PDB file of C-alpha atoms in Angstrom:
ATOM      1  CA  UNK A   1     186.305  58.026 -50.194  1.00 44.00           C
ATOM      2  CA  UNK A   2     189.566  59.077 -49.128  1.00 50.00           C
ATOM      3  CA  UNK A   3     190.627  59.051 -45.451  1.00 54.00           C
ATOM      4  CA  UNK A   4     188.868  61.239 -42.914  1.00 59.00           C
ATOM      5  CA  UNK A   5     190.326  64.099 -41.508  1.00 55.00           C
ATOM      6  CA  UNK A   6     191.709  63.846 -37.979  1.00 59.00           C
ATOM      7  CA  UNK A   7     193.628  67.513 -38.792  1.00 56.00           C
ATOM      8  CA  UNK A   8     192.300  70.601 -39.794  1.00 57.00           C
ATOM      9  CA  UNK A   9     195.630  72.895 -39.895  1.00 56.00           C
ATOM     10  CA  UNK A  10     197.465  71.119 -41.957  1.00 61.00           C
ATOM     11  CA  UNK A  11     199.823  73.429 -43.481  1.00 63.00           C
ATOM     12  CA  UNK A  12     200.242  71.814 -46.456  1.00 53.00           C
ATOM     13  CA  UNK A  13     197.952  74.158 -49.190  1.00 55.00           C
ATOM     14  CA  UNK A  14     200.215  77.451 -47.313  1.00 62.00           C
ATOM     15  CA  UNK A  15     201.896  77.117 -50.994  1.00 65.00           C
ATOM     16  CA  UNK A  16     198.401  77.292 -52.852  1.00 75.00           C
ATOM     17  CA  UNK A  17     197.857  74.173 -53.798  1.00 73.00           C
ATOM     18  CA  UNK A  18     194.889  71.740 -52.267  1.00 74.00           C
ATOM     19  CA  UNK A  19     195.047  67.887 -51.923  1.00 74.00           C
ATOM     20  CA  UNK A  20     192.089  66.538 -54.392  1.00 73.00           C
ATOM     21  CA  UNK A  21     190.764  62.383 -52.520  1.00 80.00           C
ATOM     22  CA  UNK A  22     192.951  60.545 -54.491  1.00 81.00           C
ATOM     23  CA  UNK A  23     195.940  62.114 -53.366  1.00 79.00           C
ATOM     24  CA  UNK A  24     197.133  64.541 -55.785  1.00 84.00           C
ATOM     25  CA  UNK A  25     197.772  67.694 -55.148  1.00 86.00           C
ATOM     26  CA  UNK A  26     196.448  70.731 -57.686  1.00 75.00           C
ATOM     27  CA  UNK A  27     196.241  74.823 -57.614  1.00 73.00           C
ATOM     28  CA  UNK A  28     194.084  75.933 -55.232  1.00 75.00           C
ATOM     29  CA  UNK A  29     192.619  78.149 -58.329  1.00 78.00           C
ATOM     30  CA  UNK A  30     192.041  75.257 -60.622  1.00 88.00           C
ATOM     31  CA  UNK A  31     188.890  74.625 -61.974  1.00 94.00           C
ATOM     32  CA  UNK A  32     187.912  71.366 -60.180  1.00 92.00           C
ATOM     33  CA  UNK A  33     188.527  73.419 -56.527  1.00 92.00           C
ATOM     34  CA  UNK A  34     186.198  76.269 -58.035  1.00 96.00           C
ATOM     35  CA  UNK A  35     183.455  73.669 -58.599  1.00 96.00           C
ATOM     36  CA  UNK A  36     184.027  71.856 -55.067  1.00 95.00           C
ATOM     37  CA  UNK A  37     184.109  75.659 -53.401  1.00 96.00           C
ATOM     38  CA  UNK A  38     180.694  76.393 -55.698  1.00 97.00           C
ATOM     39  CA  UNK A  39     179.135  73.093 -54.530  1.00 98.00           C
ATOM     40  CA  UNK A  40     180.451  73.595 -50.530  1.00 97.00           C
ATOM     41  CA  UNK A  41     179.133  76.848 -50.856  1.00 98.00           C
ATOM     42  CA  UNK A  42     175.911  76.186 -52.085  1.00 98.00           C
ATOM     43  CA  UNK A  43     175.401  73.514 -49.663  1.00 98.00           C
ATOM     44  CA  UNK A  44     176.249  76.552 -47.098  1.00 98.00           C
ATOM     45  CA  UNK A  45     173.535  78.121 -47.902  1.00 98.00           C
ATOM     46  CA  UNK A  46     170.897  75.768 -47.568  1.00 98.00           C
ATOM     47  CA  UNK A  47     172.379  74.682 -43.930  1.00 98.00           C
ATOM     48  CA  UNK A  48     170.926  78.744 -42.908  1.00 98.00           C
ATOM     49  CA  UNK A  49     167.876  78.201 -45.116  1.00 98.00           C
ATOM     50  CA  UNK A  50     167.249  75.351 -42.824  1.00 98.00           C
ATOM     51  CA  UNK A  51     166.773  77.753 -40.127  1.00 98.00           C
ATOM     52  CA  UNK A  52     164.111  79.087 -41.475  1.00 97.00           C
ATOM     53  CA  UNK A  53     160.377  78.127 -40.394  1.00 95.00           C
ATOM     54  CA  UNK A  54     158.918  75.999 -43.637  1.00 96.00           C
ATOM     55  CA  UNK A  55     157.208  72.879 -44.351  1.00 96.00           C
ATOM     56  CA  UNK A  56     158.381  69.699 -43.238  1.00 97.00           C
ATOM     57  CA  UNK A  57     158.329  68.110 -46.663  1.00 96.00           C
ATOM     58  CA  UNK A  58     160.250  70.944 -47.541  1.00 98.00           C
ATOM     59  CA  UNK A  59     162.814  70.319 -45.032  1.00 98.00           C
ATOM     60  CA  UNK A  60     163.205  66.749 -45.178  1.00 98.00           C
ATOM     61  CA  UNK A  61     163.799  67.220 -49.106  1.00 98.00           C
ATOM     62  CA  UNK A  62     166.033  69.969 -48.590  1.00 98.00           C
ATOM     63  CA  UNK A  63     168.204  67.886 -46.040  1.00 98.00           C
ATOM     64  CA  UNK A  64     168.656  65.071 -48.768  1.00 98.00           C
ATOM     65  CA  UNK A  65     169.730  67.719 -50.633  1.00 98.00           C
ATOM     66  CA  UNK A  66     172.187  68.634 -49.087  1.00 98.00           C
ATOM     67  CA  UNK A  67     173.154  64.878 -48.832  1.00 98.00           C
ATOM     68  CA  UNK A  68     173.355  64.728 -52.555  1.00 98.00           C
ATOM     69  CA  UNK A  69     175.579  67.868 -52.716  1.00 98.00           C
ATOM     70  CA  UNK A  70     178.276  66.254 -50.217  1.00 96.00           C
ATOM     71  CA  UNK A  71     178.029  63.088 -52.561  1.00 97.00           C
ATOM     72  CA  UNK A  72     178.760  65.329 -55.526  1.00 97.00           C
ATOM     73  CA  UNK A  73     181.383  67.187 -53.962  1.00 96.00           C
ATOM     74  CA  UNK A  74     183.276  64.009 -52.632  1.00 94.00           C
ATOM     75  CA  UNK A  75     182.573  62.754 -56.629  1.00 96.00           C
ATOM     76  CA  UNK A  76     184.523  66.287 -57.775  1.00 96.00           C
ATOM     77  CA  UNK A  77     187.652  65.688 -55.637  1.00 94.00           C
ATOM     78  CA  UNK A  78     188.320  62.402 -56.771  1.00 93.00           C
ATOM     79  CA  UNK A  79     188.719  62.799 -60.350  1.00 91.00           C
ATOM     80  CA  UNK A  80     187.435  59.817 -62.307  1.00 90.00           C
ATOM     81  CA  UNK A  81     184.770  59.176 -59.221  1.00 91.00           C
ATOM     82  CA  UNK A  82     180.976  58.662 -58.974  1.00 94.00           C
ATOM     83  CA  UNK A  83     179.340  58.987 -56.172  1.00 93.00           C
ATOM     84  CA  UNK A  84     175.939  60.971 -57.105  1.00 95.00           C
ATOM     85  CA  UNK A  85     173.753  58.658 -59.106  1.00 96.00           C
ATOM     86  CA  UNK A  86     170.991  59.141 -61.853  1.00 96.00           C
ATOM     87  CA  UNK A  87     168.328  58.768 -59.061  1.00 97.00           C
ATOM     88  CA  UNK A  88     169.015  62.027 -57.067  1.00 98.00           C
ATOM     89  CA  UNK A  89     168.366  64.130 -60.282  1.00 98.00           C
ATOM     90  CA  UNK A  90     165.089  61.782 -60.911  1.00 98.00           C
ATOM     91  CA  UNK A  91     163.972  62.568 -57.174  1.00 98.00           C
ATOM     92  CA  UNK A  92     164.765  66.207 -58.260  1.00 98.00           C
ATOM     93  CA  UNK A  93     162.136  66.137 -60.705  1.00 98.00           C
ATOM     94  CA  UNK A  94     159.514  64.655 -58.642  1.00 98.00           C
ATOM     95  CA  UNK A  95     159.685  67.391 -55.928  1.00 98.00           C
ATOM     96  CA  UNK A  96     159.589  69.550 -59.077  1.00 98.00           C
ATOM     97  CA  UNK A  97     156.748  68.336 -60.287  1.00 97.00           C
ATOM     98  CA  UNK A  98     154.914  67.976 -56.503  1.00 97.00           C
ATOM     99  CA  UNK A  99     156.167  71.303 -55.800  1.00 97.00           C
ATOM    100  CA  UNK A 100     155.006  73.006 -59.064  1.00 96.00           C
ATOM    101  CA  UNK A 101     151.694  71.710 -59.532  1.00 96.00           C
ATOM    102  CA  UNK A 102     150.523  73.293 -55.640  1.00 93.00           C
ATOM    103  CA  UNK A 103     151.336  77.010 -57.547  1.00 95.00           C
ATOM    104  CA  UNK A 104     149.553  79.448 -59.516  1.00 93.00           C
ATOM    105  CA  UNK A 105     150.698  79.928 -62.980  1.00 93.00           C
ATOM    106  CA  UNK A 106     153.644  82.462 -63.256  1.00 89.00           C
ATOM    107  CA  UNK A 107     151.911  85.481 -65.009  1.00 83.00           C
ATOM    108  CA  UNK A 108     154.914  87.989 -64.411  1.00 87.00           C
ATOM    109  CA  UNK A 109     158.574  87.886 -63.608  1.00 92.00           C
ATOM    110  CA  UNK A 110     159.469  87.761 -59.935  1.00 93.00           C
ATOM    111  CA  UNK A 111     162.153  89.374 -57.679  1.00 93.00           C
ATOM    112  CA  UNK A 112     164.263  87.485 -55.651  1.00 95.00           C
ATOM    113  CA  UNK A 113     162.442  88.555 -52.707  1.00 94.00           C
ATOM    114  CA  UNK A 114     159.746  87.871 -50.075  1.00 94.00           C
ATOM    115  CA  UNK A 115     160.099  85.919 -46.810  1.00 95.00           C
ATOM    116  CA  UNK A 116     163.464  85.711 -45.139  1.00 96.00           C
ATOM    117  CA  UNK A 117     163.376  82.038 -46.635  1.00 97.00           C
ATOM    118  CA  UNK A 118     162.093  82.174 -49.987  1.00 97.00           C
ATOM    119  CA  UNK A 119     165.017  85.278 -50.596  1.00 97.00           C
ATOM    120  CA  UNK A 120     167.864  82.789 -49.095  1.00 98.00           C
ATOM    121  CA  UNK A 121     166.159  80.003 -51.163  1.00 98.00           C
ATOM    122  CA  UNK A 122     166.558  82.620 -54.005  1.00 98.00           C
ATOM    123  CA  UNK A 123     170.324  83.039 -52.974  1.00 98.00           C
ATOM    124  CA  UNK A 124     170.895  78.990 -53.053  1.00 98.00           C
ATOM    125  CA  UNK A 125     169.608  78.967 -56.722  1.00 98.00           C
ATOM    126  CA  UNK A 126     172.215  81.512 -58.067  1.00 98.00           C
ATOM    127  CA  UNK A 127     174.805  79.847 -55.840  1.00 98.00           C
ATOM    128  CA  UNK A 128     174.010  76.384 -57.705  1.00 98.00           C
ATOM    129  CA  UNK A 129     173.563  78.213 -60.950  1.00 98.00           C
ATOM    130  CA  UNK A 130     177.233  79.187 -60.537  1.00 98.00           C
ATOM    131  CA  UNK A 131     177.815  75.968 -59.543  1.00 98.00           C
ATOM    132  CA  UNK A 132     177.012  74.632 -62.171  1.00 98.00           C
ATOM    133  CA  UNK A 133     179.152  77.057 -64.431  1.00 98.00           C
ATOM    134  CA  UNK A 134     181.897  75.834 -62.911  1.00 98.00           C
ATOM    135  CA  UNK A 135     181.248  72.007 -63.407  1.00 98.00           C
ATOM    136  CA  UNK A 136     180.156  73.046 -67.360  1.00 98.00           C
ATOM    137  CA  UNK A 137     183.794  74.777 -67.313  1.00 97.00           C
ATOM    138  CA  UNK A 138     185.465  71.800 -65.654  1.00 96.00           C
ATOM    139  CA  UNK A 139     183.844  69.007 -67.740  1.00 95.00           C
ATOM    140  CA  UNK A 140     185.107  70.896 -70.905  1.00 95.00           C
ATOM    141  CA  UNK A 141     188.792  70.599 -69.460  1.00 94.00           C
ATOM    142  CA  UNK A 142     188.423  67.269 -67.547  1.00 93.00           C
ATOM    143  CA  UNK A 143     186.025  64.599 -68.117  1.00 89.00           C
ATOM    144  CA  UNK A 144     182.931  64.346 -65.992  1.00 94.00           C
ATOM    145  CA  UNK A 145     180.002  62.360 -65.433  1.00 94.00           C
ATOM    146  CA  UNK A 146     176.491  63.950 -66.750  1.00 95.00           C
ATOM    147  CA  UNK A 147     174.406  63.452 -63.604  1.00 97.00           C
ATOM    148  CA  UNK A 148     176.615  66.737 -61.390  1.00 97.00           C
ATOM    149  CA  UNK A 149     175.727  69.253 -64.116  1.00 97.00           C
ATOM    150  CA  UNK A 150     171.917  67.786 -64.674  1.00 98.00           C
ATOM    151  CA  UNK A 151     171.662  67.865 -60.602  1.00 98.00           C
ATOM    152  CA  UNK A 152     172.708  71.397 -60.086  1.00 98.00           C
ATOM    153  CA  UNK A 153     170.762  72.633 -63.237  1.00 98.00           C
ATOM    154  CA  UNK A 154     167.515  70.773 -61.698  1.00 98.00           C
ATOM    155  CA  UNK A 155     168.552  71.720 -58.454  1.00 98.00           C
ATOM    156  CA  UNK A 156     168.259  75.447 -59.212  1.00 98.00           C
ATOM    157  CA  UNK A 157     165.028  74.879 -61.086  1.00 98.00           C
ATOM    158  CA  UNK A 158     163.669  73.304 -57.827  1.00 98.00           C
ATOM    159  CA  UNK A 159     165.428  76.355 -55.415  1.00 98.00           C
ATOM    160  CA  UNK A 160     163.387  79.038 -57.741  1.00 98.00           C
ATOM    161  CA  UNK A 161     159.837  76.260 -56.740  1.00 98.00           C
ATOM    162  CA  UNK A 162     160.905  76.310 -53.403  1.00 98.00           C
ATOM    163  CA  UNK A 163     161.398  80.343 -52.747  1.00 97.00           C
ATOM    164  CA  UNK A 164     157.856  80.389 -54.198  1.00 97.00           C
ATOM    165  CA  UNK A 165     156.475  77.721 -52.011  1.00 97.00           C
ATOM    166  CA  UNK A 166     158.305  79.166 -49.249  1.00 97.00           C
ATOM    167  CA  UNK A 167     156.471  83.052 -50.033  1.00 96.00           C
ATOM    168  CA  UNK A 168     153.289  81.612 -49.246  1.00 95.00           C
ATOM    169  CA  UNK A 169     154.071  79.426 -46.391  1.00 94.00           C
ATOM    170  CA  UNK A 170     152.987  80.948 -43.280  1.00 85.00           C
ATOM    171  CA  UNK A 171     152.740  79.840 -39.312  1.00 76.00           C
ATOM    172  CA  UNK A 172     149.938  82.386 -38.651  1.00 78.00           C
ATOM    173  CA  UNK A 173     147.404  80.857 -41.417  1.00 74.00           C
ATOM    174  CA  UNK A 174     147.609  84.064 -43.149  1.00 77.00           C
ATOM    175  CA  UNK A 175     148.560  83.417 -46.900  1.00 80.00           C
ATOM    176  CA  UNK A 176     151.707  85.165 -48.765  1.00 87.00           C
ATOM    177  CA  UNK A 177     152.313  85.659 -52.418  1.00 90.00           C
ATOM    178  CA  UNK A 178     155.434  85.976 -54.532  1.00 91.00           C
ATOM    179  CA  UNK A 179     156.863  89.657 -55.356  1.00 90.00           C
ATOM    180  CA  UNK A 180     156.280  90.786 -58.824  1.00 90.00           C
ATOM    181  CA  UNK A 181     158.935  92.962 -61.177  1.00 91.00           C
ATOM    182  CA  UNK A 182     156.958  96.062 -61.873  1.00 86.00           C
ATOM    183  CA  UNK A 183     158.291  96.888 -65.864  1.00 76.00           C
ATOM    184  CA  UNK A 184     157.071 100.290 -66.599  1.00 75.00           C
ATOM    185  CA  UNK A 185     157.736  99.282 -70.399  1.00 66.00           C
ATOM    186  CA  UNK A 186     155.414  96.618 -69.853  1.00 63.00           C
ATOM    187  CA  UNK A 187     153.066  98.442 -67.872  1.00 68.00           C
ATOM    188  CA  UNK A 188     153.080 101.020 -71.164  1.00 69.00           C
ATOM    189  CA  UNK A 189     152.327  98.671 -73.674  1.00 69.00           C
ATOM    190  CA  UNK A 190     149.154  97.009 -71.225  1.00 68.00           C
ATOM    191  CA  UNK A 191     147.836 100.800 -71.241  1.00 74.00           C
ATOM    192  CA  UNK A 192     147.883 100.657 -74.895  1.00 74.00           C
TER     193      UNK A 192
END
């Protein structure tokens, strides 16, 4: 990557433009910055999830995770770059899968609610689902790699596993469940 930063203040984006790793300089509303903002963002998030109580396997993925997300930001600001690799959206899947198979079938639609952690987990899976708009809008204009869009879409898959895992994790040994969207429509049509 590009060189560290030994200043923070820099002046130099006071004119609205940002300076991308390899040195050129772009609107500070272009597409690429929206997609390194989404990403930063996102990875934002999960640094206050981790102050949640949860599962150590939970955390230790989660920490990777974020990890990844630097890797894939630091890809986005150097335009041509690749520094995320097919294997962190392959390790993705696995926690899916491990993750996935320790739940009850989904019989209803859930809210994005619960524990404090499973509702921030909730908020880091529509932060990478925007995220991911924004690399989708940014690969149409510039060309991209495949593995930063299939990471954040897998990524929010996994976030919407973890707020579930996270509802029923408990310190106490009492158990939790998810919170279920009560549809009076649907709740017609069972009475029927």
């Amino acid at each position: 990557m590009g060189n560290r930063l030994t200043q923070i203040a820099t002046r130099t984006g006071d004119n609205g433009t940002t300076g991308l790793g390899d040195n050129t300089r772009v609107s500070k509303n272009s597409l690429r910055v929206h997609a390194m903002g989404d990403v930063d963002e996102l990875n934002s998030n999960l640094g206050v999830l981790l102050c949640e109580a949860m599962p150590e396997s939970v955390r230790s993925l989660l920490v990777e995770i974020q990890h990844q997300l630097f890797n894939l930001g630091g890809e986005l600001s150097i335009p041509g770059f690749e520094l995320l690799k097919a294997d962190a959206v392959l390790a993705l899947d696995e926690a899916l899968e491990v993750h996935n198979a320790a739940l009850p079938k989904l019989q209803e639609f859930i809210l994005p609610a619960g524990t404090r952690a499973a509702s921030l987990a909730h908020v880091c899976r529509t932060v990478a689902r925007r995220a991911e708009r924004a690399v989708v809008a940014l690969g149409a204009q510039d060309a991209l790699k495949d593995t930063p869009r299939q990471y954040l879409n897998r990524l929010s898959d996994l976030m919407f596993v973890l707020a579930r895992v996270l509802n029923r994790y408990r310190t106490d040994g009492s158990t939790g469940d998810d919170v279920y969207w009560h549809s009076e429509k649907l709740a017609r049509d069972q009475a029927q």
